[in-house]
Coordinates of C-alpha atoms and ligand atoms in Angstrom, one line a residue:
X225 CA 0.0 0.0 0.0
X226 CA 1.4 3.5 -0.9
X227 CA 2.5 5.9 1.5
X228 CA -0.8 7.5 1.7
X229 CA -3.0 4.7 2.5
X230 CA -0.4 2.8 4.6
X231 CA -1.7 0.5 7.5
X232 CA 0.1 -2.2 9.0
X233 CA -3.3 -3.9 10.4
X234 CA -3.0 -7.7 11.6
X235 CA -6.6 -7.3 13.0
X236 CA -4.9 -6.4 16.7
X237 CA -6.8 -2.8 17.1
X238 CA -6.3 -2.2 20.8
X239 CA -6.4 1.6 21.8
X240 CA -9.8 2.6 22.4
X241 CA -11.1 -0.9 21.4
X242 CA -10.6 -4.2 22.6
X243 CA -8.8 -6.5 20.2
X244 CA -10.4 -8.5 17.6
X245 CA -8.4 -11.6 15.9
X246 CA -8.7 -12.6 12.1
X247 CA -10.3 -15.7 11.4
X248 CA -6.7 -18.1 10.4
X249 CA -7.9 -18.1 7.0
X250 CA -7.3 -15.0 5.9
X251 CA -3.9 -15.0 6.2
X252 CA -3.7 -17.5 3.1
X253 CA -6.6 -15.3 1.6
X254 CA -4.4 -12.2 1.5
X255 CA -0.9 -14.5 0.4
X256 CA -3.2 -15.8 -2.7
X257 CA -5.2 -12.3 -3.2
X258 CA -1.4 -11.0 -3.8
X259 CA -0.6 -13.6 -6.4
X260 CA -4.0 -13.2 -8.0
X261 CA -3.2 -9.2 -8.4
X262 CA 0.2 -9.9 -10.2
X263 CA -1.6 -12.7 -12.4
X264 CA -4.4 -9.6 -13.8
X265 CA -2.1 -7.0 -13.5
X266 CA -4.5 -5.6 -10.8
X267 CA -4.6 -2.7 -8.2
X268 CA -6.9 -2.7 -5.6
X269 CA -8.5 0.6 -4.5
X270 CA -10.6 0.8 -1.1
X271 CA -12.2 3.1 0.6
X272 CA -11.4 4.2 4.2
X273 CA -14.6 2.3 5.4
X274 CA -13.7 -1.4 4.0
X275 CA -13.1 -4.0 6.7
X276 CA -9.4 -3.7 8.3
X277 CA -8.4 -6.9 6.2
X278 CA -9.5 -5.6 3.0
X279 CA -7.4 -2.5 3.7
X280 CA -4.2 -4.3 4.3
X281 CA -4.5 -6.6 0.9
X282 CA -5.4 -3.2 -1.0
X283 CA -2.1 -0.7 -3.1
X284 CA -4.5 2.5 -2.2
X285 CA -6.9 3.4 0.7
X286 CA -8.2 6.7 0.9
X287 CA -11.4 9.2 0.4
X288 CA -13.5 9.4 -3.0
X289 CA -11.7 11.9 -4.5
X290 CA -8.1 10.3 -3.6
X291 CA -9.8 6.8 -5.2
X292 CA -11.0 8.7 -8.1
X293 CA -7.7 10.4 -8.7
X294 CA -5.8 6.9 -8.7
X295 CA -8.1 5.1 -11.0
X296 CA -7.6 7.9 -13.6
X297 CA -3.5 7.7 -12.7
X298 CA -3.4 3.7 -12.8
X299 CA -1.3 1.7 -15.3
X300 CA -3.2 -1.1 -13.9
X301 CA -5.5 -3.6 -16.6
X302 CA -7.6 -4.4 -14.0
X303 CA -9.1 -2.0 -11.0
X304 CA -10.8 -4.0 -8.1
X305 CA -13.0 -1.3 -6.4
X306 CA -13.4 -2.2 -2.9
X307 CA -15.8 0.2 -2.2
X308 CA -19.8 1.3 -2.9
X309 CA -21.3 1.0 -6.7
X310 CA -21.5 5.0 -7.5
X311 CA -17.4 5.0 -6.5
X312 CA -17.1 2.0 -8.8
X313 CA -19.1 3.3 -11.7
X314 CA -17.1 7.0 -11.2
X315 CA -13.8 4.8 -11.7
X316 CA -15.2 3.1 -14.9
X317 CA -16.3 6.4 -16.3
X318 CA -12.8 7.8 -15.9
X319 CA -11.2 5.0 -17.1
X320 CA -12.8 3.3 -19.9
X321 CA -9.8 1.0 -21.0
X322 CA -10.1 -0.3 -17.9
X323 CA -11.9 -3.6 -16.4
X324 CA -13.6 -2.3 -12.7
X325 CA -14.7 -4.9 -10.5
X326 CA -16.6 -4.9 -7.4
X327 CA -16.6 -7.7 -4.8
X328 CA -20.4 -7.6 -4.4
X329 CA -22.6 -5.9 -6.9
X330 CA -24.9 -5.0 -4.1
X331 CA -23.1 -2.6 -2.5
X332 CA -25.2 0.3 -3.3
X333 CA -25.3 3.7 -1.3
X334 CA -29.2 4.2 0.4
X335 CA -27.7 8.1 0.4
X336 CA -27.5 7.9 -4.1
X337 CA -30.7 6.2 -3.9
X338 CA -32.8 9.4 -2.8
X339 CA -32.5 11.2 -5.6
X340 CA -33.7 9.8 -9.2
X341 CA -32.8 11.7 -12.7
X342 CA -36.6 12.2 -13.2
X343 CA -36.3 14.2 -9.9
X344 CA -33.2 16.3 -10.5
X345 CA -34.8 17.5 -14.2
X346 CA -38.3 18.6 -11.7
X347 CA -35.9 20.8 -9.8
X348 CA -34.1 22.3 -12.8
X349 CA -37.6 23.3 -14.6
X350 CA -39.1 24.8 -10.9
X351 CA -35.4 26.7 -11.1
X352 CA -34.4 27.4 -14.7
X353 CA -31.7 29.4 -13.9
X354 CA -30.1 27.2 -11.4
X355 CA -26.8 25.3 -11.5
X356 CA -27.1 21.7 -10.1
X357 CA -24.3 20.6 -7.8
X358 CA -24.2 17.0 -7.2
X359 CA -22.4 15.1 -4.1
X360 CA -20.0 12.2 -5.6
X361 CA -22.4 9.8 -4.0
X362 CA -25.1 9.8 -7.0
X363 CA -25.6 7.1 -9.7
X364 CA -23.9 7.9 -13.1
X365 CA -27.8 8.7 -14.8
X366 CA -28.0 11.2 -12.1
X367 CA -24.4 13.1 -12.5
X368 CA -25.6 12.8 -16.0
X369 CA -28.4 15.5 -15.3
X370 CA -26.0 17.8 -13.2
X371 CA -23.5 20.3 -13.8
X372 CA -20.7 20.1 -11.4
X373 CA -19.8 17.1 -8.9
X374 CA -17.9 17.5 -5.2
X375 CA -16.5 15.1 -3.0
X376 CA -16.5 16.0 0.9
X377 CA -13.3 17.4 0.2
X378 CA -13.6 19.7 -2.4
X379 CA -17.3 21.1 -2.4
X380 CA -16.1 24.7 -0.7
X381 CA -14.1 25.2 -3.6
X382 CA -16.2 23.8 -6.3
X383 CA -18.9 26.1 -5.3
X384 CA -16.8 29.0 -4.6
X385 CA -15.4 28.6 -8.4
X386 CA -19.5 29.3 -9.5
X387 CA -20.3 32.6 -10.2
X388 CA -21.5 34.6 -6.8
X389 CA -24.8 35.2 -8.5
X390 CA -25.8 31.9 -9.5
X391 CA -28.3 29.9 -7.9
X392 CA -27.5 26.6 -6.7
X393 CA -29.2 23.4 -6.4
X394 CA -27.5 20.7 -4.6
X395 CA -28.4 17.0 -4.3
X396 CA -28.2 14.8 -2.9
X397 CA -27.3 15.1 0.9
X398 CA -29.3 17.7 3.3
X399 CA -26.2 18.1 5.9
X400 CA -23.2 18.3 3.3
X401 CA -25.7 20.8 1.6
X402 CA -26.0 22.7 4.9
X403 CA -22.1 22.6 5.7
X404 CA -21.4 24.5 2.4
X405 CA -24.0 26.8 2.7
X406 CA -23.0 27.8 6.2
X407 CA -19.2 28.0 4.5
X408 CA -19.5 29.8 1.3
X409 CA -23.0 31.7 2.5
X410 CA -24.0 30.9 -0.8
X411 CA -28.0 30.9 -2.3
X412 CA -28.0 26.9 -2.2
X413 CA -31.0 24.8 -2.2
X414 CA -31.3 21.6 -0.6
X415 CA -32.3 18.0 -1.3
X416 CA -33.5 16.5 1.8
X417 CA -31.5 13.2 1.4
X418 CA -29.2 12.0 4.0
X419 CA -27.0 9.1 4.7
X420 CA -28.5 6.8 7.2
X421 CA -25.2 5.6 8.4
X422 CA -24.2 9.2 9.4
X423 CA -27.7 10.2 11.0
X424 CA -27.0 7.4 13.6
X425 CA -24.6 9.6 14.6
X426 CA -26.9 11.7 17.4
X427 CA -25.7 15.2 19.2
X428 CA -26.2 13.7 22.8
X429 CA -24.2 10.9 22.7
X430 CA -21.3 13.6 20.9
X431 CA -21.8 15.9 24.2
X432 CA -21.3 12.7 26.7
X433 CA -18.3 12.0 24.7
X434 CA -16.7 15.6 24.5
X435 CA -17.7 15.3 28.5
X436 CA -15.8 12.4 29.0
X437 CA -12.5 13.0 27.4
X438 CA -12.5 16.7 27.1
X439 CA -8.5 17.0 26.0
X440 CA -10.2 14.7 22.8
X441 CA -10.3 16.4 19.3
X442 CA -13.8 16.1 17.8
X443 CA -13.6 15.5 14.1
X444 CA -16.6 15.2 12.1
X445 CA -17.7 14.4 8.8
X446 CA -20.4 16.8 7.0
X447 CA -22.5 13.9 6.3
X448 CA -23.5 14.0 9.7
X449 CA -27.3 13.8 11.0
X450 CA -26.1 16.6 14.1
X451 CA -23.6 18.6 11.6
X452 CA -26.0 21.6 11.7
X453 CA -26.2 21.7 15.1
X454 CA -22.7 20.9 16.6
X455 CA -20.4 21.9 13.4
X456 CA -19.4 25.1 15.6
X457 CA -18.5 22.2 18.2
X458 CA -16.5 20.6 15.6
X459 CA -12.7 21.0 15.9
X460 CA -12.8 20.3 12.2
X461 CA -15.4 19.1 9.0
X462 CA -13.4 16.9 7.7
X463 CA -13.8 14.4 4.7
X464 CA -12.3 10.7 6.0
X465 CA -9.0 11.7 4.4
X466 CA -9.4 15.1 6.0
X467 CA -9.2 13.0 8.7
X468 CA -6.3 10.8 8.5
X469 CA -4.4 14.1 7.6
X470 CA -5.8 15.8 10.8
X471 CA -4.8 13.1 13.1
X472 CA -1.4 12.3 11.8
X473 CA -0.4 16.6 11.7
X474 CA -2.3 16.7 15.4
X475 CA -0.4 16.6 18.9
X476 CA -3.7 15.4 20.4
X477 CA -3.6 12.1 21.7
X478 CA -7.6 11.4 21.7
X479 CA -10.0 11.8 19.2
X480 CA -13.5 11.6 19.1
X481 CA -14.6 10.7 15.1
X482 CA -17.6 11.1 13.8
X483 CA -18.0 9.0 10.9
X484 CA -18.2 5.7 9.7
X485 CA -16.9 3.0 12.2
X486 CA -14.2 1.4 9.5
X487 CA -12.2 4.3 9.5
X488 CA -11.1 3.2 13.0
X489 CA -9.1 0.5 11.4
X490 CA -6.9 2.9 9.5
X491 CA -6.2 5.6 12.2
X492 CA -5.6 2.7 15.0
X493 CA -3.4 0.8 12.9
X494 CA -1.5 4.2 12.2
X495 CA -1.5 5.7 15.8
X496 CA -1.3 3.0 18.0
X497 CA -0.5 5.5 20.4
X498 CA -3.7 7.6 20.6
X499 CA -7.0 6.8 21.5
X500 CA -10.3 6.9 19.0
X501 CA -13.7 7.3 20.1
X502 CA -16.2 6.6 17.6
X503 CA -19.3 8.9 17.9
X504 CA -21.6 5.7 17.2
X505 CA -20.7 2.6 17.4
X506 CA -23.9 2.0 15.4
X507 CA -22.4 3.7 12.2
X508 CA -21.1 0.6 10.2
X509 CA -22.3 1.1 6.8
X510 CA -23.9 -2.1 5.7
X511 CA -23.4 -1.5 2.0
X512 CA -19.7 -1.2 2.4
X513 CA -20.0 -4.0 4.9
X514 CA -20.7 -6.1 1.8
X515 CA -17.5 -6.4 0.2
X516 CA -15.7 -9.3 2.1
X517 CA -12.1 -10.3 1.9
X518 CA -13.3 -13.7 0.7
X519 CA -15.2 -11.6 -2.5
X520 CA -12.7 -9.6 -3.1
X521 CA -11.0 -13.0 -3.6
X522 CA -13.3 -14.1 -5.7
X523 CA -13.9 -11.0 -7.9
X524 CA -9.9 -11.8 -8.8
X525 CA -10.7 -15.5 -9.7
X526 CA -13.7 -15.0 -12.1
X527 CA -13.2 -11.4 -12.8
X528 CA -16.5 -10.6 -11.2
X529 CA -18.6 -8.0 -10.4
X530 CA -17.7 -6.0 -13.9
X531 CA -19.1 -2.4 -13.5
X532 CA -19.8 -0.5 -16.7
X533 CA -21.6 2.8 -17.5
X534 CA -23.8 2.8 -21.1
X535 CA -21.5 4.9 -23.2
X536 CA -24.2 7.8 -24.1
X537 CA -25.0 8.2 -20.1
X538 CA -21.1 8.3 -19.2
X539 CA -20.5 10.8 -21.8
X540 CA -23.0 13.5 -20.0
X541 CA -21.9 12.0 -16.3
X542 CA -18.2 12.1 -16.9
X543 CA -18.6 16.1 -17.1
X544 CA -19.2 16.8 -14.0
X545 CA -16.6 15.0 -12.0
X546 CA -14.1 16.1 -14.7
X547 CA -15.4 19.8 -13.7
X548 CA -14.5 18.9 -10.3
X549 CA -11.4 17.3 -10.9
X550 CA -9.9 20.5 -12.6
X551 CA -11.1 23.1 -10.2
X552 CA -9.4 21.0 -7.4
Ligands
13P897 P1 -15.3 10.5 1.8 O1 -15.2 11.0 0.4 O2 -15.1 11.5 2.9 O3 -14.5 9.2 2.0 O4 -16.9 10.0 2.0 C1 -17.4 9.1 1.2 C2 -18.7 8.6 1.6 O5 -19.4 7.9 0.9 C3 -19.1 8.9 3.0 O6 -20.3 8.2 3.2

């Protein structure tokens, strides 16, 4: 794994957590899952919330833009996406020469199912003048009815690069939409979709935390249920790469993350010095929770799950992200 998605993980996470062991098979999954990678001339990309063994067998684990940015860099014949459909199909669309594969074609995103391309053109006709901004996590038929695309990294700068007058729709997620409105005080309308992963994440059980360890830095990611209400709280509003970069710059030694519970692999196998509290324990993503070391396996034995976007939709939903990806 590069420098940037290092982990050492052998599944023994012990600061703020007690530790959890690897079923013994994995450790001949992973020596195989290697060989296999050479065989296809593969990479693996995965995204900070895979399971800790997935991370450790994969060349790149980071954000969706750092994912997006190495699919389009790749040499690679073959990209195994460890990660949700939407981040799959963006990595198809950028790199057409390339196979993508998914370990489960299942893992969807219930946040890029709230808003349908049927929906998005409503909007636009109710607001003819408006520019649509969509969130990464959108199907490629619904980037295909937008404008401009943002990640949780870049969406202050994306919408700061459209012109001050401009009217802005944004879809899909209600408390990403509200960070960046608070931010760049822009005229931005909001879709009321909202990760359900991320809305487990509740204000009270933030305060008993920040009670409890009050020398803790609370990080939080802007997909959060309480962001409107504690982002002044926040020490930072951070993307999960955001947040890897915060902790590892940081003298703090305790952390309190709000995000999705796989991160925790990353930053404990990285810090094993600090401590990391997650804001919910009840914030696993079950899509993500999906992929499996064992399909990831599997996916490099029959070259399965192959994700492809219809030429004549990837042509219109390719725009956007590219937007995105030369602003930032
Ligand atoms: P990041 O881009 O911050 O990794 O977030 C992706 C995501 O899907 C969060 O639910």
């Amino acid at each position: 794994m590069d420098t940037n998605g290092s982990t050492s993980g052998n599944g023994h996470e012990t600061n703020g957590r007690a530790a959890v062991a690897e079923p013994p098979h994995y450790a001949l999954l992973k020596e195989k899952i290697a060989i296999l990678k050479k065989e296809r001339e593969a990479v693996i990309l995965a995204h900070n919330y895979q399971e800790g063994a997935i991370q450790d067998v994969a060349d790149f684990v980071g954000d969706s833009l750092g994912l997006a940015r190495k699919a389009q860099g790749t040499d690679a014949k073959v990209i195994l996406f460890c990660g949700v459909h939407f981040m799959a199909e963006t990595a198809a669309m950028l790199c057409p020469e390339k196979t993508v594969l998914i370990p489960d074609l299942a893992a969807g995103c219930s946040l890029a199912d709230m808003i349908i391309p049927e929906q998005i053109r409503a909007w636009r006709a109710a607001h003819p003048d408006g520019v649509v901004v969509c969130y990464v996590n959108t199907s490629a038929l619904v980037k295909a009815e937008c404008d401009y695309c943002v990640t949780s990294t870049n969406g202050v700068k994306v919408i700061e690069h459209i012109p001050a007058e401009q009217e802005i729709l944004f879809v899909p997620d209600y408390y990403l939409g509200s960070f960046l409105r608070a931010k760049t005080k822009r005229n931005i309308h909001l879709w009321k979709g909202y990760c359900p992963a991320h809305a487990a994440i509740l204000p009270e059980r933030v305060d008993r935390l920040r009670e409890e360890h009050p020398e803790a830095e609370f990080l939080m990611h802007p997909e959060c249920g309480c962001t409107t209400k504690q982002m002044d709280l926040a020490d930072e509003v951070l993307s999960t790469d955001g947040m890897v970069q915060y902790v590892k710059r940081s003298p703090a030694k305790e952390f309190i993350i709000a995000t999705e519970t796989g991160l925790l692999h990353r930053l404990r196998a990285q810090h094993p010095e600090k401590a990391f509290y997650p804001a919910s324990e009840h914030a696993p993503c079950h899509h993500m929770q999906r992929n499996t070391l064992e399909k990831a396996f599997m996916s490099l034995v029959r070259m399965q799950h192959v994700v492809t976007v219809d030429p004549k939709i990837s042509e219109r939903a390719v725009r956007p992200i590219e937007r995105m990806l030369e602003i930032v």
